[in-house]
mmCIF file of C-alpha atoms in Angstrom:
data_model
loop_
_atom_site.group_PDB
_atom_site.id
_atom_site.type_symbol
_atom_site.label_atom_id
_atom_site.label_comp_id
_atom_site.label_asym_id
_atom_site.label_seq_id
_atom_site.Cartn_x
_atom_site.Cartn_y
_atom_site.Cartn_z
ATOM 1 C CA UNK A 1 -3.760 -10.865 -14.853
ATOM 2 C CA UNK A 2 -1.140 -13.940 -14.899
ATOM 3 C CA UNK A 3 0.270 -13.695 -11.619
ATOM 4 C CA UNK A 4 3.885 -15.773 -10.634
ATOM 5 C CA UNK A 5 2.068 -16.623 -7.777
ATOM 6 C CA UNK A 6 2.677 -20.804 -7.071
ATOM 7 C CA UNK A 7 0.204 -22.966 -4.707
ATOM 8 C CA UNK A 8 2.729 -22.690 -1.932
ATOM 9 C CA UNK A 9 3.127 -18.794 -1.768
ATOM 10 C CA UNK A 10 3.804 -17.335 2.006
ATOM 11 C CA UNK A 11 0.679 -15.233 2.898
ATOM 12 C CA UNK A 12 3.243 -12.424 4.197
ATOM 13 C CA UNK A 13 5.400 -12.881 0.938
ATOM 14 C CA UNK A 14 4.620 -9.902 -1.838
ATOM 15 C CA UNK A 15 3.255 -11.337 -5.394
ATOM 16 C CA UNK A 16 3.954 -10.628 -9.089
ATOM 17 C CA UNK A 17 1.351 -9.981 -11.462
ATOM 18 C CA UNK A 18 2.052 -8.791 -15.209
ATOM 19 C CA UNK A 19 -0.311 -7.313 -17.709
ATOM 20 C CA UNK A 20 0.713 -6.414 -21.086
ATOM 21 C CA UNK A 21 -1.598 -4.831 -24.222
ATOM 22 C CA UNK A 22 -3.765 -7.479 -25.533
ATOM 23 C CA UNK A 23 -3.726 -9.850 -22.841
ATOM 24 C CA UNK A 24 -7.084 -10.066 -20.689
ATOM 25 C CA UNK A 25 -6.470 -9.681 -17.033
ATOM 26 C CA UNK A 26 -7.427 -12.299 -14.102
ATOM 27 C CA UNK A 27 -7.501 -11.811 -10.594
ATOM 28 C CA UNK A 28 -8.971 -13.243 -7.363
ATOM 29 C CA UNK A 29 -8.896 -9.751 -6.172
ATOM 30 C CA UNK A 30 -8.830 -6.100 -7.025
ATOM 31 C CA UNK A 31 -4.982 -4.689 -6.003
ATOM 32 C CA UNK A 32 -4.724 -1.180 -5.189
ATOM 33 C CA UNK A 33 -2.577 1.083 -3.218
ATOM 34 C CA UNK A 34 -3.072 1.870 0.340
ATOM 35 C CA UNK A 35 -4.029 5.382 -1.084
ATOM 36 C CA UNK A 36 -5.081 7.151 -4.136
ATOM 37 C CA UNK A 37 -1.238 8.703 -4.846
ATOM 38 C CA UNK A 38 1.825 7.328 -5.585
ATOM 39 C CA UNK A 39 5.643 8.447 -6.714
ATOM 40 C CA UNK A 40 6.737 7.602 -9.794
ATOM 41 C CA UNK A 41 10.590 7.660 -10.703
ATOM 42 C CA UNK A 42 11.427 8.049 -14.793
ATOM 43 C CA UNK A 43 14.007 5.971 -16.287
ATOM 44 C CA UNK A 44 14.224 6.118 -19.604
ATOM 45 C CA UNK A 45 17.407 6.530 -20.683
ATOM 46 C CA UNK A 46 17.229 9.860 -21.126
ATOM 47 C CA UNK A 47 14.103 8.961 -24.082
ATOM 48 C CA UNK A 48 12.825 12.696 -24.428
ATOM 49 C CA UNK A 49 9.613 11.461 -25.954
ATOM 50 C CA UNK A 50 8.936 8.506 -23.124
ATOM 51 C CA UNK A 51 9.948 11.192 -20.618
ATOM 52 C CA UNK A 52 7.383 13.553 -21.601
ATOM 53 C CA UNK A 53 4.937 11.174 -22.829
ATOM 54 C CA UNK A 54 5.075 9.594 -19.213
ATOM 55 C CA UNK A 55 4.705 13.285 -17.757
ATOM 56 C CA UNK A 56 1.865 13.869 -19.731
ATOM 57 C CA UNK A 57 0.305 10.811 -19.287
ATOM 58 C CA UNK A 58 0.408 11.033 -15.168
ATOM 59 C CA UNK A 59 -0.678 14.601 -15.638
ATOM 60 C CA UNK A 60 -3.763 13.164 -17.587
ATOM 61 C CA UNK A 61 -4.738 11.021 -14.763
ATOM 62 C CA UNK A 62 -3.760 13.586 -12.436
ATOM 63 C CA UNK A 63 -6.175 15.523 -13.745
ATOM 64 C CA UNK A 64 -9.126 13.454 -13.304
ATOM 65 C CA UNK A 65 -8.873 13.490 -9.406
ATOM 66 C CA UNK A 66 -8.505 9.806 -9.243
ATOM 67 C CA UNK A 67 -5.201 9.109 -8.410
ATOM 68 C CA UNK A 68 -2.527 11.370 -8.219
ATOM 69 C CA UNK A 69 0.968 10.640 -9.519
ATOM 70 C CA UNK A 70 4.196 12.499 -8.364
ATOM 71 C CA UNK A 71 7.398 12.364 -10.151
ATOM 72 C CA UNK A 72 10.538 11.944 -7.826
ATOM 73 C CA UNK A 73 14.195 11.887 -8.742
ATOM 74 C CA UNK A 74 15.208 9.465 -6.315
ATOM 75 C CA UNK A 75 14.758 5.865 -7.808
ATOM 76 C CA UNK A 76 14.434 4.299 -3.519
ATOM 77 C CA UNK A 77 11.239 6.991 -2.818
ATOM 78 C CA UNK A 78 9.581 5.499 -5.882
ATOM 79 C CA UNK A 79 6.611 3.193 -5.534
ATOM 80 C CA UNK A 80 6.348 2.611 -9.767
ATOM 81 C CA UNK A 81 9.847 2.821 -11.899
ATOM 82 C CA UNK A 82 9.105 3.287 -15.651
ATOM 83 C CA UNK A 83 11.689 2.430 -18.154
ATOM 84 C CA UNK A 84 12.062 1.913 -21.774
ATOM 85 C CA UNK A 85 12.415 -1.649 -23.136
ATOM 86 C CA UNK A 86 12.881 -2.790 -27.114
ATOM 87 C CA UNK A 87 11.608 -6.416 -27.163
ATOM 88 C CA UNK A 88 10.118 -7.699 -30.780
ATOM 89 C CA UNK A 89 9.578 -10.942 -29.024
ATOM 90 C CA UNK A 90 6.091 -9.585 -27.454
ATOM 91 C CA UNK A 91 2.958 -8.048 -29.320
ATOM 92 C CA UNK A 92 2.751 -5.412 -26.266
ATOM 93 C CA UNK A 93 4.121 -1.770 -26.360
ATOM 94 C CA UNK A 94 3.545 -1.672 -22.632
ATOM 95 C CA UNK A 95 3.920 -4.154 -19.687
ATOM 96 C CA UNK A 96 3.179 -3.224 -16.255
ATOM 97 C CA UNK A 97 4.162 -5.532 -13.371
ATOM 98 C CA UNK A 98 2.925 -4.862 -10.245
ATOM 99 C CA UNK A 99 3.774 -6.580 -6.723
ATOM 100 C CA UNK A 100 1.073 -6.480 -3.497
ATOM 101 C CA UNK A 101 1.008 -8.037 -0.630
ATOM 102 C CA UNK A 102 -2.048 -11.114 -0.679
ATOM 103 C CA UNK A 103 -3.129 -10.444 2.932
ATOM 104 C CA UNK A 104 -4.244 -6.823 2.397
ATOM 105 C CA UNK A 105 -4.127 -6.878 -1.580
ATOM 106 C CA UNK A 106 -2.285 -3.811 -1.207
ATOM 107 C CA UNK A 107 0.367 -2.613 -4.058
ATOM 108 C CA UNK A 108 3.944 -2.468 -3.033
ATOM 109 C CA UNK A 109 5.906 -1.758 -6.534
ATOM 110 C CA UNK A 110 5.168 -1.370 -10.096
ATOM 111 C CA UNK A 111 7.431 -1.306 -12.938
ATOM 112 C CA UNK A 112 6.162 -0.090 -15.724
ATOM 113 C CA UNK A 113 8.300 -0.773 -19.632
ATOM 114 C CA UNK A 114 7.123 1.044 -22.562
ATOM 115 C CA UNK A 115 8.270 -0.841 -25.661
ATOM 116 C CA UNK A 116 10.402 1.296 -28.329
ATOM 117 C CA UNK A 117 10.194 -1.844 -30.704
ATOM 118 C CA UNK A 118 6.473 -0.105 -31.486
ATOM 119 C CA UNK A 119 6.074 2.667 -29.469
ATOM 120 C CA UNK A 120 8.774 4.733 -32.066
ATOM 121 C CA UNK A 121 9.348 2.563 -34.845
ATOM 122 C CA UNK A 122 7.991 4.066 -38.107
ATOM 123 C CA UNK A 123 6.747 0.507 -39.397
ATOM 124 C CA UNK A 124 4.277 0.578 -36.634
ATOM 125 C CA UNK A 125 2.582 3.869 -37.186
ATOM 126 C CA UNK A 126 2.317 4.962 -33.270
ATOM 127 C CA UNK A 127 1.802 8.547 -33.259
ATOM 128 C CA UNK A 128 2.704 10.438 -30.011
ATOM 129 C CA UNK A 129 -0.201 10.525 -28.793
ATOM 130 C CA UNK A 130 -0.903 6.950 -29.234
ATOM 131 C CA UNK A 131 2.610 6.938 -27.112
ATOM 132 C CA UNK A 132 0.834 8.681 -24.335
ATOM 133 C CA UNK A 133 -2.017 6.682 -24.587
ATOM 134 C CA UNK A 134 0.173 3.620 -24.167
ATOM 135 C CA UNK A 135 1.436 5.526 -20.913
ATOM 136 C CA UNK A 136 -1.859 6.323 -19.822
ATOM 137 C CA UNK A 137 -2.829 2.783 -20.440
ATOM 138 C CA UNK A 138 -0.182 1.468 -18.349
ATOM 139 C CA UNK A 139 -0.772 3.800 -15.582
ATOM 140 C CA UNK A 140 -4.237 2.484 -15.364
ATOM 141 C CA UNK A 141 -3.034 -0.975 -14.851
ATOM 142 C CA UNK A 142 -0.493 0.765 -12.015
ATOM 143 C CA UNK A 143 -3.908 1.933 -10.395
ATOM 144 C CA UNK A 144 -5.267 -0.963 -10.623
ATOM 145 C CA UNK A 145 -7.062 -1.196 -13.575
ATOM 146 C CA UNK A 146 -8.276 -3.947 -15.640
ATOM 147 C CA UNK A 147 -8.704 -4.153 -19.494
ATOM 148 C CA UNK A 148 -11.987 -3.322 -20.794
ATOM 149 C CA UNK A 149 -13.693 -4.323 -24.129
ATOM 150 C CA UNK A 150 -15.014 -0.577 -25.120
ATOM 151 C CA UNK A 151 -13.912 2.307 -25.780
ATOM 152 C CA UNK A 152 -11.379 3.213 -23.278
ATOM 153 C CA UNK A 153 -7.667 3.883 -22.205
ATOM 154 C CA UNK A 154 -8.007 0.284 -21.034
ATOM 155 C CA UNK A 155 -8.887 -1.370 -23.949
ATOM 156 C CA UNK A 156 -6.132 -3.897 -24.581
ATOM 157 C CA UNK A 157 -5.057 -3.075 -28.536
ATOM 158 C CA UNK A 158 -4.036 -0.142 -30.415
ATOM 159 C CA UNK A 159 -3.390 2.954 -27.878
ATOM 160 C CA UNK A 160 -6.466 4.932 -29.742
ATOM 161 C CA UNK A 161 -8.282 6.024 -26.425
ATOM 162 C CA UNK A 162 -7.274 8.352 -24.107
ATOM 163 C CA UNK A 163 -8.462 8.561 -20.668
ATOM 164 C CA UNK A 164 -12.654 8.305 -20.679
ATOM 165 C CA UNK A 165 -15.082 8.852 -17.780
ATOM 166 C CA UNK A 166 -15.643 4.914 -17.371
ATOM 167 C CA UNK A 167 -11.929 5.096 -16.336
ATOM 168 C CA UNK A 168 -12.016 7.977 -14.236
ATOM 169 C CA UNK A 169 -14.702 6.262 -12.190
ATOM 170 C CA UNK A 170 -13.562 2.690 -12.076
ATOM 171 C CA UNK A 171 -10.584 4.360 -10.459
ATOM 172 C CA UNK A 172 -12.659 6.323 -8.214
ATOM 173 C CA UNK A 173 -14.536 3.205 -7.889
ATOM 174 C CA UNK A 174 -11.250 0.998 -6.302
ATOM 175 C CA UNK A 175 -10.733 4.242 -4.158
ATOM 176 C CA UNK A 176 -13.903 5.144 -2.448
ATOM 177 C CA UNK A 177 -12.504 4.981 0.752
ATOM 178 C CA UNK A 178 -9.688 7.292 -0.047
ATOM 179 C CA UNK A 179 -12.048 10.051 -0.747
ATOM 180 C CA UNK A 180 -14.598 9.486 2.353
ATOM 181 C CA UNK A 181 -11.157 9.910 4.959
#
């Protein structure tokens, strides 16, 4: 994952890292929250299908029993804003940046843009449940996921896989301790 970090970054200053479909992820270490759950506040300018692709894709991973995500209608009690961008000056249809602190590697923020330019133009064939996919997909990286080269909701290209059991237990995986308290 490309981080913003420089050489001269403050231990007790937070970092940015981006991913973004098709782009392979680096890290010196695995970010997570401080617990398995997070709120998540919508903002998609009132984007019916991003809105309830977004639902649906949280309820997906909710699901699992890896991480659960709770919607909240007040943007300041959110830990991961989603919004709607249309950029044709990237190949991604989803970008997630996420900010942690380096001492504890914890997560802090997300922001997570789902890209109209593909997500719902006709040229580029994205059916809706490739759209939740993409969600899904981007919620994985919110977790703390990192791309994978099989079949899975975090393989980098295309939005064709939904959630899959390797992803339900690499989250479990970064979580362990969540589940022993």
């Amino acid at each position: 994952m490309p981080s913003s970090e420089s050489d001269n970054q403050q231990p007790n200053q937070p970092v940015t890292s981006n991913s973004s479909e098709g782009q392979n992820q680096e890290t010196s270490g695995k970010q997570t929250w401080n617990q398995a759950k997070a709120n998540v506040f919508i903002d998609t300018s009132n984007n019916d299908e991003l809105v309830t692709a977004t639902r649906e894709a949280m309820n997906s991973w909710n699901k699992t029993g890896a991480f659960t995500f709770k919607e909240t209608t007040n943007k300041n009690e959110a830990n991961i804003v989603v919004q709607q961008v249309e950029d044709n000056t990237t190949s991604a249809a989803g970008v997630t940046t996420t900010s942690y602190n380096p001492l504890t590697n914890h997560l802090l923020k997300a922001q997570v843009k789902l890209n109209t330019y593909y997500l719902q133009n006709e040229n580029y064939d994205y059916s809706y449940q490739r759209v939740v996919n993409t969600a899904e997909h981007e919620l994985g990286h919110v977790i703390g996921l990192q791309h994978t080269n099989t079949a899975s909701v975090m393989y980098p290209a295309g939005s064709y896989h939904s959630i899959q059991e390797q992803d339900i237990n690499a989250a479990r995986d970064l979580y362990k301790s969540a589940y022993a308290a």
